[in-house]
Amino acid sequence: MTSPAAPLTYDQAGVNYDLIDPLKITAQRAAAATATHLAGHGFSEVKASRGESAYVVDVGPFYLASIVECLGTKTLVADEMARLTGRSFFAGIAQDTIAMAVNDLITVGATPLVVQAYWAAGGSDWFGDAQRAQALVAGWKAACDTCQVAWGGGETPALAGIVEDGRIDLAASCTGLINPKERLSVGDKLGAGDAIVLLASSGIHANGLSLARKLAERLPQGYLTEIEPGLTYGEALLAPTALYSPVTEALWKAGIAPHYCANITGHGWRKLLRHPSSLTYRIHTVPPKTAVLEFIQQQAGQDDREAYSTLNMGAGFAIFVKAEDAERTAQVARDCGIGAWVAGTVEAGEKQLLIEPLDIRFSEDDLALR
Amino acid sequence: MTSPAAPLTYDQAGVNYDLIDPLKITAQRAAAATATHLAGHGFSEVKASRGESAYVVDVGPFYLASIVECLGTKTLVADEMARLTGRSFFAGIAQDTIAMAVNDLITVGATPLVVQAYWAAGGSDWFGDAQRAQALVAGWKAACDTCQVAWGGGETPALAGIVEDGRIDLAASCTGLINPKERLSVGDKLGAGDAIVLLASSGIHANGLSLARKLAERLPQGYLTEIEPGLTYGEALLAPTALYSPVTEALWKAGIAPHYCANITGHGWRKLLRHPSSLTYRIHTVPPKTAVLEFIQQQAGQDDREAYSTLNMGAGFAIFVKAEDAERTAQVARDCGIGAWVAGTVEAGEKQLLIEPLDIRFSEDDLALR
C-alpha cells in the first residue's frame, strides 16, 4: 500500500454540484407545476414525494411510484479491470444499475414491479463483445430475480458522437405500487422517538466512483493494489451494490411499516437529513467501514467528516421505524443476509445529524437537495 | 441545392442493427423469464405486450404501462445549429425526448401519467450554459403540459469519460395506466376489415438522424442549405416531434378505442408490420412527404423502398380502428391539430405491407423486431 498523498476532495474529482444544483432547482419548480395535470385523469400527486427519491401518484386503490436512475461512472472501473485481468465485471455492473433504481424506489414504501433497461452504447460495436453483453444480460436478470421484479424491456441505442467510443451509459427505470396505501413512507409519519436502523453496504456501491478513480491514478499499482490479502482495489470497488428490496418486502410481511427510509448514495450520510422535518438524528452506533471505503478515506487523506459526507462508509440504507420495532427490523434484515444495526434515534430539536462516536455534526446547510 | 451524390444507406450512416439485434433477442428472452415474479405480488403481465412498444402489467383494477426511451443523436444537430446560428434548439429537443417515450407508451392504449427526465451530460459544465439548460427545462415542461402528464423528477448526472465532453444523453421514462381496461390495444383486437389511419409527422422526428447528419457533411452549406425559401436543412431537421397522446385521449373521449397502434420510428413504415398476427396491410393513400424528408431522400439517392423502410416519410403514427370509425378517427386527430388520412385497410392474407401508390411491398422478413 502506498502512503496517503495530498488530500483529494470530491469536487477535485470532477463533480461540481454547484453547477448542477441550480438547474435541478429550476427543473424541480417546473416539474412541480405539472402536477395539476393528474386531476384531468382523476388522480393526484402525493405532494410529500416531491424531493424524495421516487415520485408518487395516488391512483385510487393504491399509490403508483416511478423513477429513473443512472449508474454513473462505475463502468469505467469495470472496463479498466477487464483490460487488466481479462475478466468481465458487467454482471455486477448490471446489479449496480438496478440497485440505483430499486433502492431509491423502495424508500417511499413501494414494491418494485417493473424494471426497464437503458443501455446506451458509444456504438453498435459495444454489443459485438458477446461475453460482456451476455454478462450484462445475465446480471440484469439475476438482480431482477433477487428483487422479484419483471424486466419489462428497454432501450439499447448506439450513440456514436454522444457516448464515447467503447463506453456505455447505463440506467434503469423502475415502476412500483404502494399497496396497501398505508405502506407509504413519505410525509409526517417520521417523528421524535423513532429508531434509526442502518443496513450494511457491500462496498462503495455506485457513488463516489469519480473520487475512487482519481485515487487509482495516484497508486503505483492502480486498481491492482492489494487492499487486503488477495483482494485488489479494483475488485473491491466492483463489489455489486446491495439490493435492499428483499428487506423492505420482508419487513412488510413481518408487520413492520417503516416511517421513512433513506438510500445512502451521493452526499453520503448527509442523506440521513433528507426528510423535510426539523428533527435531530443522533447516531450512537457506527457500523464498521468496509475495507475499500477505509482504503479510500486513507488514500484521499479525508477526515471522518469529509468521508461520511460523501461516501456510505459501511451503511447503504437507513430505515426509520418505531423504537419498539427496531431490533426486529435489524433481525429481519439479517435474515435476508444483510448486516444491520440499531444505530440511533430521532429526537425533537433542530435539524441536524449527530454521529456521536465520531464527534461529527451535519446541519441542514450541509444538504441542499430540495 | 446540391445534386445527389452516391446513394447513402442507413447502415453506412453508422447504425448497425445486425450487431444490436442478437443481444436484443437474448435480452428479450431473459426479460420474458422474469414475468413470473409478478405472481408473488398478486399481479401478472399482459403477455401480448412483450415485443410491443411498452410493457403492460395487470394490477387488478387497471393495467400499468411503462417504458424508457432514448432521444438518440438529434442533440448533435442542435449543438451544431447553435454554433452556426447562436440560437438554442433545446426546447424542441426536450419535446422530441418526451415524444419518444409518450408516443410509444400510448400504442398499448395507455394514458401517460408521469414522465421522468434522464439528462446525462458529459460534465457539470453542460449545466453551466444557463440559456441552453433553461430551454431544456422550459421545453420539457411545455411538452408535459401538451401531454397532460406530471413531470415526476429525474436524473441529471455528469458523466465525464462516458458521455462526450460538451454533449448530453437525453432519455425519458414514462408510466401510465390503461383505464378502463378495455382500452388495452395489444393482442387479438386487430383483424381483417380494420382501417389504417395515418397521422402526420412534423418532420424527421428523432429517427434517421445518423443518416441526416452524414448528408449534412456532404452539403457545401451543410445545415444552412435552404431546402425551402427561408427554411434551412438544420431548422427543418429540428422541428420537434409531434406529440400524439392528445389524439389518443381525444379518441377515447369520442368513444373510439383503437384496435392497435404503431409508432413509426426506426425501421420507418416497416413498423406497420409490428403486430404479430399474419395480416396484410394495404395502403391506398400515401400522405405527402414533409419537405425535409423529401430532401433527405433526394440527397441520399434513396428509392422509395429504401426511404419508406427507414424514415417516417410524413406519417408519424398509425392507428388501426374499426372501418366505421376511420373517418371520425381522422377528424378527431385534425381537431387536435394533427393531419390525418384514412390510408388503408387490414386484410386476411400473408404478413405483408403493400404501399400500392408506390408499388412497394414489405414482408415479414423485412422486420425482425421480435
Coordinates of C-alpha atoms in Angstrom, one line a residue, chain A residues 14-17 19-20 22-24 26-35 37-38 40-41 43 45 50 54-55 57 59-62 64-76 100 111-114 116-120 124-128 133-134 136-137 141 144-165 167-171 173-177 179 210 213 249 253, chain B residues 14-17 19-20 22-24 26-35 37-38 40-41 43 45 50 54-55 57 59-62 64-76 100 111-114 116-120 124-128 133-134 136-137 141 144-165 167-171 173-177 179 210 213 249 253:
Chain A
G14 CA -14.5 16.4 -11.2
V15 CA -18.1 16.5 -10.0
N16 CA -19.3 20.1 -9.4
Y17 CA -22.6 20.0 -7.7
L19 CA -23.2 23.8 -11.4
I20 CA -25.8 21.1 -11.4
P22 CA -29.3 25.5 -9.6
L23 CA -30.6 23.7 -12.7
K24 CA -32.0 21.0 -10.5
T26 CA -35.3 25.3 -11.7
A27 CA -36.3 21.9 -13.1
Q28 CA -37.9 20.9 -9.8
R29 CA -40.1 24.0 -9.8
A30 CA -41.2 23.5 -13.4
A31 CA -41.9 19.8 -12.6
A32 CA -44.0 20.7 -9.5
A33 CA -46.2 22.9 -11.7
T34 CA -47.2 20.0 -13.9
A35 CA -48.8 18.0 -11.0
H37 CA -52.4 17.6 -15.0
L38 CA -53.2 14.5 -12.9
G40 CA -57.7 15.7 -15.5
H41 CA -57.2 11.9 -15.3
F43 CA -55.7 11.3 -9.9
E45 CA -49.8 13.5 -6.8
R50 CA -41.6 15.9 -4.3
A54 CA -39.2 8.5 -6.1
Y55 CA -42.4 10.2 -7.3
V57 CA -49.2 9.4 -7.6
V59 CA -54.4 6.4 -8.4
G60 CA -57.2 5.4 -6.1
P61 CA -56.8 1.8 -4.9
F62 CA -53.1 2.2 -4.4
L64 CA -48.0 4.5 -8.1
A65 CA -44.3 5.1 -7.7
S66 CA -41.8 5.7 -10.5
I67 CA -38.2 6.6 -11.0
V68 CA -35.2 6.7 -13.5
E69 CA -31.7 6.3 -12.2
C70 CA -28.3 6.4 -13.7
L71 CA -25.4 4.1 -12.8
G72 CA -22.8 6.8 -13.0
T73 CA -19.2 6.1 -13.9
K74 CA -18.6 2.7 -12.3
T75 CA -18.4 1.1 -15.8
L76 CA -15.1 2.9 -16.3
M100 CA -29.7 2.5 -8.1
T111 CA -42.9 -2.7 -4.0
P112 CA -40.9 -2.6 -7.3
L113 CA -42.8 -4.4 -10.0
V114 CA -41.2 -3.5 -13.4
Q116 CA -36.7 -1.1 -17.8
A117 CA -33.1 -1.2 -19.1
Y118 CA -31.4 1.8 -20.6
W119 CA -28.1 0.7 -22.2
A120 CA -26.8 3.5 -24.4
S124 CA -23.0 -0.8 -32.2
D125 CA -19.6 -2.4 -31.6
W126 CA -20.2 -2.4 -27.9
F127 CA -22.8 -5.1 -28.3
G128 CA -20.5 -7.1 -30.5
A133 CA -23.0 -8.3 -23.4
Q134 CA -24.1 -11.7 -22.1
L136 CA -24.8 -7.7 -18.6
V137 CA -27.9 -9.6 -19.6
K141 CA -31.8 -10.9 -14.9
C144 CA -34.5 -8.8 -11.2
D145 CA -34.8 -12.3 -9.7
T146 CA -33.4 -11.1 -6.4
C147 CA -35.8 -8.1 -6.3
Q148 CA -38.7 -10.2 -7.7
V149 CA -39.4 -7.6 -10.4
A150 CA -40.4 -8.2 -14.0
W151 CA -37.9 -6.9 -16.6
G152 CA -40.2 -5.2 -18.9
G153 CA -37.9 -4.3 -21.8
G154 CA -35.7 -1.4 -22.5
E155 CA -33.6 0.6 -24.9
T156 CA -30.2 -0.3 -26.5
P157 CA -29.3 2.7 -28.6
A158 CA -25.9 3.2 -30.3
L159 CA -25.0 6.8 -29.7
A160 CA -21.7 7.5 -31.5
G161 CA -20.8 11.1 -31.0
I162 CA -22.6 11.4 -27.7
V163 CA -21.4 8.4 -25.7
E164 CA -17.7 7.8 -26.0
D165 CA -16.4 5.1 -28.3
R167 CA -18.2 3.1 -23.4
I168 CA -21.8 2.5 -22.3
D169 CA -24.2 4.7 -20.3
L170 CA -26.3 2.5 -18.1
A171 CA -29.5 3.5 -16.4
S173 CA -36.2 3.0 -14.7
C174 CA -38.5 1.3 -12.2
T175 CA -42.2 1.4 -11.5
G176 CA -43.9 0.0 -8.4
L177 CA -47.0 0.2 -6.3
N179 CA -50.1 -1.4 -1.8
S210 CA -15.1 9.7 -9.6
R213 CA -10.9 6.5 -10.0
E249 CA -40.7 -6.6 1.4
K253 CA -44.6 -9.4 5.7
Chain B
G14 CA -23.2 4.1 -38.7
V15 CA -26.0 2.2 -37.1
N16 CA -25.5 -1.5 -37.5
Y17 CA -28.7 -3.2 -36.3
L19 CA -24.8 -6.1 -34.1
I20 CA -27.5 -4.9 -31.7
P22 CA -28.9 -10.6 -31.4
L23 CA -28.3 -9.0 -28.0
K24 CA -31.8 -7.6 -28.1
T26 CA -31.1 -12.7 -25.8
A27 CA -32.2 -9.8 -23.5
Q28 CA -35.8 -10.3 -24.5
R29 CA -35.7 -14.0 -23.6
A30 CA -34.1 -13.3 -20.2
A31 CA -36.7 -10.5 -19.6
A32 CA -39.6 -12.7 -20.5
A33 CA -38.4 -15.3 -17.9
T34 CA -38.8 -12.7 -15.1
A35 CA -42.5 -12.2 -15.7
H37 CA -42.1 -12.7 -10.3
L38 CA -45.3 -10.6 -10.7
G40 CA -45.6 -13.1 -6.0
H41 CA -47.1 -9.7 -5.7
F43 CA -50.3 -9.5 -10.4
E45 CA -48.0 -9.5 -17.1
R50 CA -43.9 -8.4 -24.9
A54 CA -44.5 -0.6 -23.9
Y55 CA -44.7 -3.3 -21.2
V57 CA -48.9 -5.4 -16.2
V59 CA -52.6 -4.9 -11.5
G60 CA -56.3 -5.6 -11.0
P61 CA -58.5 -2.5 -11.4
F62 CA -56.4 -1.4 -14.4
L64 CA -50.0 -0.5 -15.7
A65 CA -47.7 0.5 -18.7
S66 CA -44.1 1.6 -18.5
I67 CA -41.2 2.4 -20.8
V68 CA -37.9 4.1 -21.1
E69 CA -36.8 5.7 -24.4
C70 CA -33.7 7.4 -25.7
L71 CA -33.7 10.5 -27.8
G72 CA -30.8 9.3 -30.0
T73 CA -28.4 11.7 -31.7
K74 CA -30.6 14.6 -32.5
T75 CA -28.8 16.8 -30.0
L76 CA -25.7 16.7 -32.3
M100 CA -40.1 9.2 -27.9
T111 CA -52.9 7.3 -20.7
P112 CA -49.4 8.7 -19.9
L113 CA -49.4 9.9 -16.3
V114 CA -45.8 10.5 -15.2
Q116 CA -39.1 11.2 -15.6
A117 CA -36.2 13.1 -17.1
Y118 CA -32.9 11.5 -17.8
W119 CA -30.3 14.1 -18.7
A120 CA -26.8 12.7 -18.6
S124 CA -21.1 19.5 -14.9
D125 CA -20.2 22.3 -17.4
W126 CA -23.1 21.4 -19.6
F127 CA -25.5 22.7 -17.0
G128 CA -23.5 25.9 -16.7
A133 CA -30.4 24.5 -19.7
Q134 CA -33.4 26.8 -19.2
L136 CA -34.4 22.3 -22.0
V137 CA -36.4 22.8 -18.8
K141 CA -42.5 21.4 -19.1
C144 CA -45.7 17.7 -20.3
D145 CA -48.4 20.3 -20.5
T146 CA -49.4 19.3 -24.0
C147 CA -49.5 15.6 -23.0
Q148 CA -51.2 16.4 -19.6
V149 CA -48.6 14.4 -17.7
A150 CA -46.9 15.1 -14.4
W151 CA -43.1 15.6 -14.6
G152 CA -42.2 13.4 -11.6
G153 CA -38.5 14.2 -11.4
G154 CA -35.4 12.8 -12.9
E155 CA -31.7 12.4 -13.0
T156 CA -29.0 14.9 -14.1
P157 CA -25.7 13.1 -13.8
A158 CA -22.4 14.4 -15.0
L159 CA -20.7 11.5 -16.8
A160 CA -17.2 12.7 -17.8
G161 CA -15.5 9.7 -19.5
I162 CA -18.7 8.1 -20.7
V163 CA -20.7 10.9 -22.3
E164 CA -18.5 13.1 -24.5
D165 CA -17.4 16.5 -23.3
R167 CA -22.7 16.6 -25.1
I168 CA -25.7 15.3 -23.4
D169 CA -27.5 11.9 -23.5
L170 CA -31.2 12.5 -23.2
A171 CA -33.9 10.0 -22.4
S173 CA -39.2 7.2 -18.9
C174 CA -43.0 7.2 -18.8
T175 CA -45.5 5.4 -16.7
G176 CA -49.2 5.3 -17.4
L177 CA -52.4 3.4 -16.9
N179 CA -58.0 2.6 -17.6
S210 CA -27.4 9.5 -38.2
R213 CA -26.1 14.2 -40.2
E249 CA -57.0 10.7 -25.4
K253 CA -63.4 10.6 -25.2

